Structure formats: structure tokens, C-alpha cells
Coordinates of C-alpha atoms and ligand atoms in Angstrom, one line a residue:
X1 CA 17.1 -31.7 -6.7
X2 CA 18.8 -28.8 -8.4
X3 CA 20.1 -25.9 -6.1
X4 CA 17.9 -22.9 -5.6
X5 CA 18.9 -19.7 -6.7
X6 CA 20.5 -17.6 -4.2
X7 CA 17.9 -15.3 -4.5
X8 CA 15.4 -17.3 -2.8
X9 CA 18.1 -17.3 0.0
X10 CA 17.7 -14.1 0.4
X11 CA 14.0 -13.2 1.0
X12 CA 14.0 -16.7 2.9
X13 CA 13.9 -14.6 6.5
X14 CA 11.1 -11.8 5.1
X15 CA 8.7 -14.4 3.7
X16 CA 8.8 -16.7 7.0
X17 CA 8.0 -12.6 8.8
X18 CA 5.1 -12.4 6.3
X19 CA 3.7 -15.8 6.6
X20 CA 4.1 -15.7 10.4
X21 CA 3.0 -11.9 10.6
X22 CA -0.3 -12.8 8.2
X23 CA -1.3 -16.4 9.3
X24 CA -3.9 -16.2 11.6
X25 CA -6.1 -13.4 9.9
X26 CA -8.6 -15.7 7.8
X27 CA -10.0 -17.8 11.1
X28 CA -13.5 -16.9 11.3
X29 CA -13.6 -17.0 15.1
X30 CA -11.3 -14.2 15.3
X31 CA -12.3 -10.5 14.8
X32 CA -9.0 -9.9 12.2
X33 CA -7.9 -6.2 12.7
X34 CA -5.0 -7.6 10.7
X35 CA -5.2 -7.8 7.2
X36 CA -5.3 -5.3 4.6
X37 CA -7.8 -6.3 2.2
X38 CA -10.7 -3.5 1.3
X39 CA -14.0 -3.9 3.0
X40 CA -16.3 -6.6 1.0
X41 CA -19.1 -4.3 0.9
X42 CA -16.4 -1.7 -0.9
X43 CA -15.8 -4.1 -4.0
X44 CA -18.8 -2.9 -6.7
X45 CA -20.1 -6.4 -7.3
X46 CA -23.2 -5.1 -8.9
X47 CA -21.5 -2.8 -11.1
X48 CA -18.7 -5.4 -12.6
X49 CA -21.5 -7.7 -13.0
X50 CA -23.7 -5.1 -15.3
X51 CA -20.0 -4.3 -16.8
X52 CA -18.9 -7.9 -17.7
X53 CA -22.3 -9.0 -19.4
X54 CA -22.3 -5.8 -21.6
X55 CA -18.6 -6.7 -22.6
X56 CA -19.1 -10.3 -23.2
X57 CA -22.4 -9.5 -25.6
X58 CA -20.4 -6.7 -27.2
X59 CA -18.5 -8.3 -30.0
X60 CA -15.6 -6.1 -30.6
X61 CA -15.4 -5.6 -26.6
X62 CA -15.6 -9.3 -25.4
X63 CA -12.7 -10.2 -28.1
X64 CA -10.5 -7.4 -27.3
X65 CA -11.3 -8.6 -23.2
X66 CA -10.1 -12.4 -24.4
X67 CA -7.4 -11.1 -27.1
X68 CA -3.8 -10.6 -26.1
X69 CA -3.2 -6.8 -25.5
X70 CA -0.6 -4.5 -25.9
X71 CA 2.4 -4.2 -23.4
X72 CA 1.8 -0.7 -21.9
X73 CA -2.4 -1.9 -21.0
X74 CA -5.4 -0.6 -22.4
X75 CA -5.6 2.6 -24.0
X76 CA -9.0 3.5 -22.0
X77 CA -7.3 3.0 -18.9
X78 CA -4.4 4.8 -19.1
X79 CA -6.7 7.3 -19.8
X80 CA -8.2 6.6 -17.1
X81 CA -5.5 6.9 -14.8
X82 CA -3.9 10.4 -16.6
X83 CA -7.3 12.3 -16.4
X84 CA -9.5 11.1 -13.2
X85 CA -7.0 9.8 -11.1
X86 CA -3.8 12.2 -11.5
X87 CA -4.9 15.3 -12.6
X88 CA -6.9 16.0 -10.1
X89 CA -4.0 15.9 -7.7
X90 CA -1.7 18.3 -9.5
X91 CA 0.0 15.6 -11.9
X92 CA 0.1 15.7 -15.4
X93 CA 0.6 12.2 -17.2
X94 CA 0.7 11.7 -20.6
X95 CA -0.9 7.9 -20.8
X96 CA 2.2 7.0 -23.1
X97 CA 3.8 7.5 -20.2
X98 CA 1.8 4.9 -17.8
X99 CA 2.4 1.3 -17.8
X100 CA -0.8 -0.6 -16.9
X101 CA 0.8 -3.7 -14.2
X102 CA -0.6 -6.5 -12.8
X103 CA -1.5 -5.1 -9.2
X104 CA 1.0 -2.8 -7.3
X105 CA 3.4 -4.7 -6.3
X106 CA 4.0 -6.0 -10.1
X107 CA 4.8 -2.1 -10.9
X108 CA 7.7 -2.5 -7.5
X109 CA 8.8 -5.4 -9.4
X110 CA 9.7 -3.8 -12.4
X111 CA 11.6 -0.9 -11.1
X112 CA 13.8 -3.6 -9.1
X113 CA 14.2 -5.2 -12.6
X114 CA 15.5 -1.8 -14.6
X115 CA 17.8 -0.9 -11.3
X116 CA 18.6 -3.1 -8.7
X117 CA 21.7 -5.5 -9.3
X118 CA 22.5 -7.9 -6.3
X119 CA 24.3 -6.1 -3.3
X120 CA 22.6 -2.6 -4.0
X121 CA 20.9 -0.5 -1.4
X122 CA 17.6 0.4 -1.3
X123 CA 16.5 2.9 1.6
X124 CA 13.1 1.9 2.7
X125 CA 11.1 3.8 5.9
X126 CA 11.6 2.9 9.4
X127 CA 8.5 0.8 9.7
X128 CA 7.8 0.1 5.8
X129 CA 5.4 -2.5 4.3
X130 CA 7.1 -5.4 4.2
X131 CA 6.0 -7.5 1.0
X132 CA 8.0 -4.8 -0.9
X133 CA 11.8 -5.7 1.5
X134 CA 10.3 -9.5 0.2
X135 CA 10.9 -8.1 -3.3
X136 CA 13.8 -5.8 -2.9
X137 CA 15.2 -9.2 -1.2
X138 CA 14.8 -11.1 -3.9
X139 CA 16.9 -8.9 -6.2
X140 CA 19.3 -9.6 -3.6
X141 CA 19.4 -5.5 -2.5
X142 CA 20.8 -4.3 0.5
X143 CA 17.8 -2.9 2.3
X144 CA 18.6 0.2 4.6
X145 CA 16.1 2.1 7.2
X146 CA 15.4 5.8 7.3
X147 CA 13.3 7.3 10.1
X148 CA 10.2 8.7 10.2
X149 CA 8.2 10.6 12.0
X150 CA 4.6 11.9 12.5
X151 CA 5.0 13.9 9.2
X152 CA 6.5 10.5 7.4
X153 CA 10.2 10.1 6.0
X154 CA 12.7 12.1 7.8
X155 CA 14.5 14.2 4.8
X156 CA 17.6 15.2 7.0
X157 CA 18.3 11.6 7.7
X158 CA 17.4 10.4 4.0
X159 CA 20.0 12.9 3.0
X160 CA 22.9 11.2 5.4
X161 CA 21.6 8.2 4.6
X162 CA 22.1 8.4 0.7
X163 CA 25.4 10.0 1.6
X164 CA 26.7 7.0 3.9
X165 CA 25.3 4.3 1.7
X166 CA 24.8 5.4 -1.9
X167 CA 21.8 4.0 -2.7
X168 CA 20.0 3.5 -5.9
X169 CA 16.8 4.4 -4.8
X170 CA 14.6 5.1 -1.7
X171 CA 11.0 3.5 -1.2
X172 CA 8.1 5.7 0.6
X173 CA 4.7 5.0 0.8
X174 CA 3.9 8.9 1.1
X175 CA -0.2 8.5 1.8
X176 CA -1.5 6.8 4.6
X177 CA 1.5 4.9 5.4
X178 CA 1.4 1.2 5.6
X179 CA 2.0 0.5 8.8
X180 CA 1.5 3.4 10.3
X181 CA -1.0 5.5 9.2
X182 CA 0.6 8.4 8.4
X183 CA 0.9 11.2 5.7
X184 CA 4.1 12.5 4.4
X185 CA 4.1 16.6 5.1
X186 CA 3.7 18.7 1.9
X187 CA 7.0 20.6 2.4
X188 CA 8.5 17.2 3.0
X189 CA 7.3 15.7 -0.7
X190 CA 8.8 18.6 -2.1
X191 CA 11.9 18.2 -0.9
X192 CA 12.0 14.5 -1.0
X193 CA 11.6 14.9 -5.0
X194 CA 14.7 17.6 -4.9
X195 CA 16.7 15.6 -2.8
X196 CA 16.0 12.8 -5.4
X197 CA 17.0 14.5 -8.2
X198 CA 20.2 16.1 -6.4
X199 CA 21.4 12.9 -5.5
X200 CA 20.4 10.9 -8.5
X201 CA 18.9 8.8 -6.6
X202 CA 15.1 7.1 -7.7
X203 CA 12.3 8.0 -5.7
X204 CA 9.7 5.3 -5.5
X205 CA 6.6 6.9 -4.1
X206 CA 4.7 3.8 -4.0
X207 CA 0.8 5.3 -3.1
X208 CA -2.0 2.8 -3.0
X209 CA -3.7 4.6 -0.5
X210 CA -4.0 8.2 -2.0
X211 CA -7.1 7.6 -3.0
X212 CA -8.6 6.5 0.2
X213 CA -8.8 10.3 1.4
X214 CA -11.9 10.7 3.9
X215 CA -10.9 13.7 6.0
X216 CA -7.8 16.7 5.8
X217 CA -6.4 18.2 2.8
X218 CA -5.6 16.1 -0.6
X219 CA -1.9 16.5 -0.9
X220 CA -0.3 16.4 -4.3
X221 CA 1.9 13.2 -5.1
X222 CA 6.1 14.0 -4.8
X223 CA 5.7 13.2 -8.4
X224 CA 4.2 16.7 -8.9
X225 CA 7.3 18.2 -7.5
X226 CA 10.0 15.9 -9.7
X227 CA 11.8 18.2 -12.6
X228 CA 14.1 15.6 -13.7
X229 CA 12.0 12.2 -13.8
X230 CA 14.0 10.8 -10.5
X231 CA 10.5 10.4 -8.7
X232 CA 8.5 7.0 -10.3
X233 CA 4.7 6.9 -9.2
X234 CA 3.8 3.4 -8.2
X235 CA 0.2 2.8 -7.7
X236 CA -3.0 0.5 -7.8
X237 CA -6.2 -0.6 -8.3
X238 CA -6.4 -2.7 -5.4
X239 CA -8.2 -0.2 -2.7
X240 CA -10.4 2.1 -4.9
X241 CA -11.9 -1.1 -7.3
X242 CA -10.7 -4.6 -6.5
X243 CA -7.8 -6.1 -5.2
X244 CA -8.6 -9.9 -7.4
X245 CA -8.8 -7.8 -10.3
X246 CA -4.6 -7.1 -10.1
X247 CA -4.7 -3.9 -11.7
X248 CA -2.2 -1.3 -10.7
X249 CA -0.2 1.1 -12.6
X250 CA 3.2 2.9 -13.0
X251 CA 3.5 6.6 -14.0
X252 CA 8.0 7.4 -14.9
X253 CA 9.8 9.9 -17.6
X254 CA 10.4 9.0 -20.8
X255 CA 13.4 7.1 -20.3
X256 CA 11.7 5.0 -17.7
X257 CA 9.1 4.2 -19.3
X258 CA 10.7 2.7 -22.3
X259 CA 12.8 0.2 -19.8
X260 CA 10.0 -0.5 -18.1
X261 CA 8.3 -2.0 -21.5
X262 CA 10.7 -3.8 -21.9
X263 CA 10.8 -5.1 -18.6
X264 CA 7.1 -5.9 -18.6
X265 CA 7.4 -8.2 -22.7
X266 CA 10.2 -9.8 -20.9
X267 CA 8.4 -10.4 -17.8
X268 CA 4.3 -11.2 -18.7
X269 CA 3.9 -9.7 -21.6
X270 CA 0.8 -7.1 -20.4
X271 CA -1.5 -7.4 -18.4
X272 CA -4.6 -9.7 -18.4
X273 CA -6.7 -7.6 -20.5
X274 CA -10.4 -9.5 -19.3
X275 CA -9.9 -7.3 -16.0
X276 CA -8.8 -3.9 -17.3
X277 CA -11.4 -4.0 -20.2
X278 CA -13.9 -4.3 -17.1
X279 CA -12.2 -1.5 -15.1
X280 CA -12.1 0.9 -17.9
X281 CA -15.3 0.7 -18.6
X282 CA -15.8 1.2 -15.1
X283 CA -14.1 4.9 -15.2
X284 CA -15.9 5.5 -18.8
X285 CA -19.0 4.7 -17.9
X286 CA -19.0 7.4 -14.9
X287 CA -19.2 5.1 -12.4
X288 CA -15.8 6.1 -10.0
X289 CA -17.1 9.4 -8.3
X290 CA -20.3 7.9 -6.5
X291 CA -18.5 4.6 -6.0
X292 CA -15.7 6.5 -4.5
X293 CA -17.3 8.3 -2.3
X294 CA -19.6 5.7 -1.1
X295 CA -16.2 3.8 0.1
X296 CA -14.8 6.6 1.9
X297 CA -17.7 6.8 3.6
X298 CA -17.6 3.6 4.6
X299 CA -13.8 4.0 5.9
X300 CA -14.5 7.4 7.8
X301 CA -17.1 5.9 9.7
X302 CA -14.5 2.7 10.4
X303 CA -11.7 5.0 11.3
X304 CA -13.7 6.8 13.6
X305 CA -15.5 4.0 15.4
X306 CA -11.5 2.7 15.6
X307 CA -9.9 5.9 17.3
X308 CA -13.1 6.5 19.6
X309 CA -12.3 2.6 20.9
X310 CA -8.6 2.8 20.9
X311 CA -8.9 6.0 23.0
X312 CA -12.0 4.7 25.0
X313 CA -11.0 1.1 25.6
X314 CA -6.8 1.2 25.6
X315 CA -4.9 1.9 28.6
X316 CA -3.7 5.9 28.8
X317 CA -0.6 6.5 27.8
X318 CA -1.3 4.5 24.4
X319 CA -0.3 6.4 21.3
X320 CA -2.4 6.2 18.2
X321 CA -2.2 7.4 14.7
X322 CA -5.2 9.3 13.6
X323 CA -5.3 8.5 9.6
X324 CA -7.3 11.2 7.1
X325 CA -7.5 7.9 5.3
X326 CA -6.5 4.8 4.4
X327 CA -7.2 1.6 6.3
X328 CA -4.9 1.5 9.1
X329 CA -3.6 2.8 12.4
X330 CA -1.0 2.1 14.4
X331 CA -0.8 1.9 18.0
X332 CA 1.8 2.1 20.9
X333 CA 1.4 0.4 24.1
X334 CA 2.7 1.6 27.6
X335 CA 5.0 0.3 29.6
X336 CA 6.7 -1.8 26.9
X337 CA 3.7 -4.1 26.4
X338 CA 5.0 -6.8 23.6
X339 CA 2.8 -6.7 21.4
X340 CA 4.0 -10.2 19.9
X341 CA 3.5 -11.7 23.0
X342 CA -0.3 -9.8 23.8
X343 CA -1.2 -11.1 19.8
X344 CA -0.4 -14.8 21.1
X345 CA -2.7 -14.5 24.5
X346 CA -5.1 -12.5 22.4
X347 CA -5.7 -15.6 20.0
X348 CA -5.5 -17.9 22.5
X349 CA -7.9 -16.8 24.8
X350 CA -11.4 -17.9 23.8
X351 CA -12.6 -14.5 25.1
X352 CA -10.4 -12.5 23.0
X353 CA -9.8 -13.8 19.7
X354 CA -8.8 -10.6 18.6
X355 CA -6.2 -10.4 15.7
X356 CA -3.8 -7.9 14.6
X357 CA -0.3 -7.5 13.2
X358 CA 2.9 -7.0 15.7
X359 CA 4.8 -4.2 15.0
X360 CA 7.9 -5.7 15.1
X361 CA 8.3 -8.1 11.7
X362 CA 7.6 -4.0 9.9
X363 CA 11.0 -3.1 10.9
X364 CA 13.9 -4.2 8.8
X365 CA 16.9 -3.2 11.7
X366 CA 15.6 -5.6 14.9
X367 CA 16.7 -5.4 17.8
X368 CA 13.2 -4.7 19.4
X369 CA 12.4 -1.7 17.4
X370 CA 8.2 -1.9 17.3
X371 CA 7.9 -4.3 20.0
X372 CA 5.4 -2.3 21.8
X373 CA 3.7 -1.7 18.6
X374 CA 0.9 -2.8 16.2
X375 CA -0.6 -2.3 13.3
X376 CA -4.6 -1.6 13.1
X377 CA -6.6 -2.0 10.1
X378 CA -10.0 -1.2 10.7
X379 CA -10.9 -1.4 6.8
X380 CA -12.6 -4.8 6.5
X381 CA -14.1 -5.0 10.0
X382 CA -17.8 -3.6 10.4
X383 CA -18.4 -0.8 13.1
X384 CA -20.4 -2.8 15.4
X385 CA -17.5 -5.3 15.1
X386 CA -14.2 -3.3 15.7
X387 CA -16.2 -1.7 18.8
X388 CA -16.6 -5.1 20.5
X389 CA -12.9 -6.4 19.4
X390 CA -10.9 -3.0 20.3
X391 CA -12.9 -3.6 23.6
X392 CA -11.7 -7.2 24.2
X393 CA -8.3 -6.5 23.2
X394 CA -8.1 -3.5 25.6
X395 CA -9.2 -5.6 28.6
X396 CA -6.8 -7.8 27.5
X397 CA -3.8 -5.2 27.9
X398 CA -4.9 -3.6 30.7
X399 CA -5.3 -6.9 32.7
X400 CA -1.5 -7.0 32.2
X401 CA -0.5 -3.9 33.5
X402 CA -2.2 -5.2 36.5
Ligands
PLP501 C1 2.1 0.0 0.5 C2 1.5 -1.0 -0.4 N1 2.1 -1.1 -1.6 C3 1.6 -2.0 -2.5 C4 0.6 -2.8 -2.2 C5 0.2 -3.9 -3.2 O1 -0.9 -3.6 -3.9 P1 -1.5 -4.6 -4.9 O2 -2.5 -5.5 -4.2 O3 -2.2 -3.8 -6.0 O4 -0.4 -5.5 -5.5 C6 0.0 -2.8 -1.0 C7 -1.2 -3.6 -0.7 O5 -1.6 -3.8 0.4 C8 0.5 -1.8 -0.1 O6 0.0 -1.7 1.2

């Protein structure tokens, strides 16, 4: 057998995390609070169904849908992206400046790809989502925390950090932070971007979520604020229209851009063009605003069912992240509960069966940081359900505190 690259050496500890961290979530005895996936009842079945047969019987359409594409993505959906997705939040995109990707986390990948030779550092948040320190390990980058606090990154300590470690670029996820919940302050994006651009250092504002806004004030992107094209907007499909669909996107300067197509013929080519045929006529058609608010509808009464549980069920004393959106919160036990340990008695007790993810595996420095920790998604899970498994678990911790 020929020898692995060492790559595969390196991300060897994060993928063992993630498949440990995200194997018990599809066992249909459990009530999951772990996963991330959108609600099924927030993936517009119907609609894609009326889409894909009009596409298929349109001529022109159903061969463009099965034809190779061009490397930036669809014209319509860049469109798409510049005019109902950014400009409402303050950002102005020319669409020859998006790059249509194959979900998200394909748009991560190519950044690594233009920036990140083996042994550079990448400052991530202290938690951060972890699939992205799976990629940043597997171009063998040196992954450093930065903390956070209610009001997300730290800027003081990102500033000492890029000072002590010279890093080529920082990852945030500014908008309802996976793990945690939280939202990056305005005042904070603003001088995240300028502390970007002082430093010449990339800012990937990776922002899935931003979307997802059910309560509070929309906050423009730290994109808005960039004057120098050091900020690169990273986001995707996944939440707001379907996650099989891998559709995401990836707005950068001029110079950027032009790597990054490069990056992307050398990598796939473009995207599969049978998907974002069917999502752009999804946005032409008219169909985002009603489907969008029907979703955050959905969420707001999740989240809300979620905190009133947490805070009626939970032992006092726990701390909990109340999310203006998104699908998660993020929870901290009293009295140094471990979390790993409670998710282990939780599954293995026939009258818990309650999933969710330990907060631990979402920090990249150990040593115990998170242990009394976890990570909440109340997205997928229907009201009457997440009432009935926050109770369970709760029982469950307060029996051991005694
Ligand atoms: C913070 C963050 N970034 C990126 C992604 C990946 O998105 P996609 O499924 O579009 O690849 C996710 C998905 O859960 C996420 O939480």
C-alpha cells in the first residue's frame, strides 16, 4: 500500500472528534438535539418539484441544467446572491465578483487553496465549528484560538494574537455562531475588517447563518466595512434552501476572485449546474421572501420553546445563549457537570435518549476548555418534541447534582 500523504496525518485527530462528536445523531430512538441539518418541513419540496419539471420540459433550460457550466456558476444566481441576498444587508457585489461553490465548506476550501502552505497559522474562535479546523488541517495549517465572548471574537486579543503568531488569516463565523449561538457586535465587525486590513491579514467571515434572522436587528456583514478586499464572504445555500442541493457561494476583491477561478477549474471545474439552474429559478421566480419567512417562523417558535425548557427544566445556575437566529444554543452546566460524560448516561439510559453535542471536541486548545458545555440545536426537532427531550435531559442533570 502506498504511503498516505501527510496531510491526512494531520486532520487524522479532528475527523476521529467529528465522527465521534456526530455519531449517534441519526438513531431514531433518540430525540437528536445534535445535528445541524435545517428542519425537514424547511426544505421547499413542493416548490423544487414545480421547478425541476418546468426546467426539464423547457428545452433550452433542461440542457443548460445537464450541460457543463461555466467556472464562476450561473449567471442568474449570482445575481441572485448580489441583489436579494447582499444588498439588502449593506453589501454591494458585483456578480463577477461571486464564485458560485459546491456548499460552504467548498468556498473554505478554496481560500485554504489560494493561501495556506503547510505550517501556516490560521486563527479560528475559541469554540469554532469544527469541520472547517478538519480543513485548515488538511492544508497542514497551524490552527490558533482567539477568545470570544458574548458579543463574539475578542478584537483586543485577535490583535495580540496576529501580533504573536503572524497569521495568514483569521476564521469567524460572525452570525449566529456555530457553536454557540452568538452574534458578533456591530462595532466589533467594523473593527475586525480594519484590523484585517491593518495587519494584512484575510478575514474569512464564513456566515451561513445570516440569513436565519427571526428576532433583533439585521447586522451588516464585516464585508460591508472591508476598504481594501482583506475580508472574503463565505457563505451558503444550505440553511435558507437545501443543504443536498451543495450550493454555497464566495463573495472577494478583484484579485481574489481571479485566484479563486482558478482554484475552482483546477479543483471541479464549477459547480453541478442541475442544482443551481433549480435554485435560480427559485430566487427569479419570486419564491425566497414567503419561503423565508415561513422558515424563520418555524425557527422562532423552535428557539423559543428551546430557551423556555432550558430555563424551565435545567438546574439554576445553567447559562444559555439566547440566539436572534440561527439553529443553535449553547449551554453551561453548574458545578462542572461533564457534559461528555452526561451525553454517554443520556444515550444510555432508555428513559433519556436525549442527544446532543459535548462542548469539548469545539475547542481546538484542550485541556478541559467546554467540558461543562454543549451545544443545542433546536432546528430539526419539532416543538412538542424538544419540550419533552430538554425535559428528560434536565432530570437527568439535576439527578446528578443530587
Ligand atoms: C459555520 C458553518 N460553516 C459552513 C458550513 C457548511 O455549509 P455547507 O453545508 O453549505 O457546506 C456549516 C454547516 O453546518 C456551518 O455551520
Amino acid at each position: 500500500m502506498a504511503a498516505f500523504a501527510q496531510r491526512m496525518k494531520t486532520m487524522e485527530g479532528t475527523a476521529a472528534i467529528i465522527r465521534g462528536l456526530f455519531g449517534t445523531m441519526n438513531d431514531p430512538g433518540v430525540i437528536s438535539f445534535g445535528g445541524g441539518a435545517p428542519a425537514r418541513e424547511a426544505l421547499p419540496v413542493d416548490l423544487v418539484r414545480e421547478i425541476a419539471n418546468d426546467v426539464i420540459r423547457i428545452d433550452s433550460r433542461g440542457v443548460e441544467a445537464l450541460q457543463y457550466g461555466s467556472v464562476p456558476g450561473l449567471p442568474d444566481l449570482r445575481e441572485a446572491v448580489s441583489t436579494v441576498l447582499l444588498a439588502p444587508k449593506g453589501v454591494t457585489a458585483d456578480p463577477s465578483n461571486i464564485l458560485i461553490t459546491s456548499g460552504g465548506l467548498e468556498g473554505i476550501n478554496l481560500l485554504c487553496q489560494l493561501f495556506i502552505d503547510p505550517g501556516d497559522v490560521i486563527l479560528v474562535e475559541s469554540p469554532t465549528f469544527v469541520h472547517c479546523v478538519e480543513i485548515f488541517e488538511m492544508f497542514q495549517a497551524r490552527c490558533v484560538s482567539v477568545a470570544m465572548d458574548d458579543s463574539g471574537m475578542v478584537p483586543e486579543d485577535l490583535e495580540e494574537k496576529i501580533k504573536r503568531h503572524s497569521p495568514k488569516m483569521a476564521y469567524l463565523i460572525p452570525t449566529f455562531h456555530n457553536p454557540t449561538g452568538r452574534t458578533l457586535s456591530l462595532e466589533r465587525r467594523e473593527r475586525i475588517a480594519g484590523i484585517g486590513s491593518a495587519h494584512d491579514v484575510i478575514i474569512l467571515e464564513d456566515d451561513p447563518y445570516r440569513d436565519i434572522r427571526y428576532s433583533g436587528v439585521d447586522l451588516p456583514p464585516i464585508k460591508s466595512f472591508d476598504k481594501t478586499g482583506h475580508t472574503v464572504l463565505a457563505s451558503s445555500f444550505s440553511k435558507i434552501f437545501s443543504p443536498g442541493s451543495r450550493l454555497g457561494y464566495v463573495f472577494a476583491s478583484d484579485e481574489i476572485s481571479s485566484k479563486l477561478l482558478d482554484a475552482k477549474t483546477a479543483t471541479n471545474s464549477h459547480t453541478s449546474m442541475l442544482p443551481q439552474v433549480i435554485c435560480a429559478e427559485f430566487f427569479k421566480r419570486g419564491y425566497y421572501p414567503s419561503h423565508h419567512d415561513r422558515i424563520c417562523g418555524l425557527y422562532r417558535e423552535r428557539r423559543d420553546v428551546m430557551i423556555d425548557s432550558i430555563d424551565r427544566f435545567f438546574p439554576e445556575g445553567t447559562e444559555r445563549v439566547f440566539p436572534d437566529g440561527g439553529l443553535f444554543t449553547w449551554a453551561t452546566l453548574p458545578c462542572g457537570i461533564d457534559t461528555t460524560e452526561l451525553l454517554a448516561e443520556s444515550l444510555a439510559n432508555p428513559d433519556v435518549r436525549v442527544a446532543f453535542v459535548a462542548g469539548e471536541g469545539f475547542f481546538i486548545e484542550g485541556g478541559g476548555m467546554g467540558r461543562d458545555s454543549m451545544r443545542i440545536s433546536f432546528g430539526s426537532v419539532p416543538p412538542e418534541k424538544i419540550r419533552v427531550g430538554a425535559e428528560r435531559l434536565g432530570r437527568l442533570i439535576l439527578g446528578k447534582l443530587g
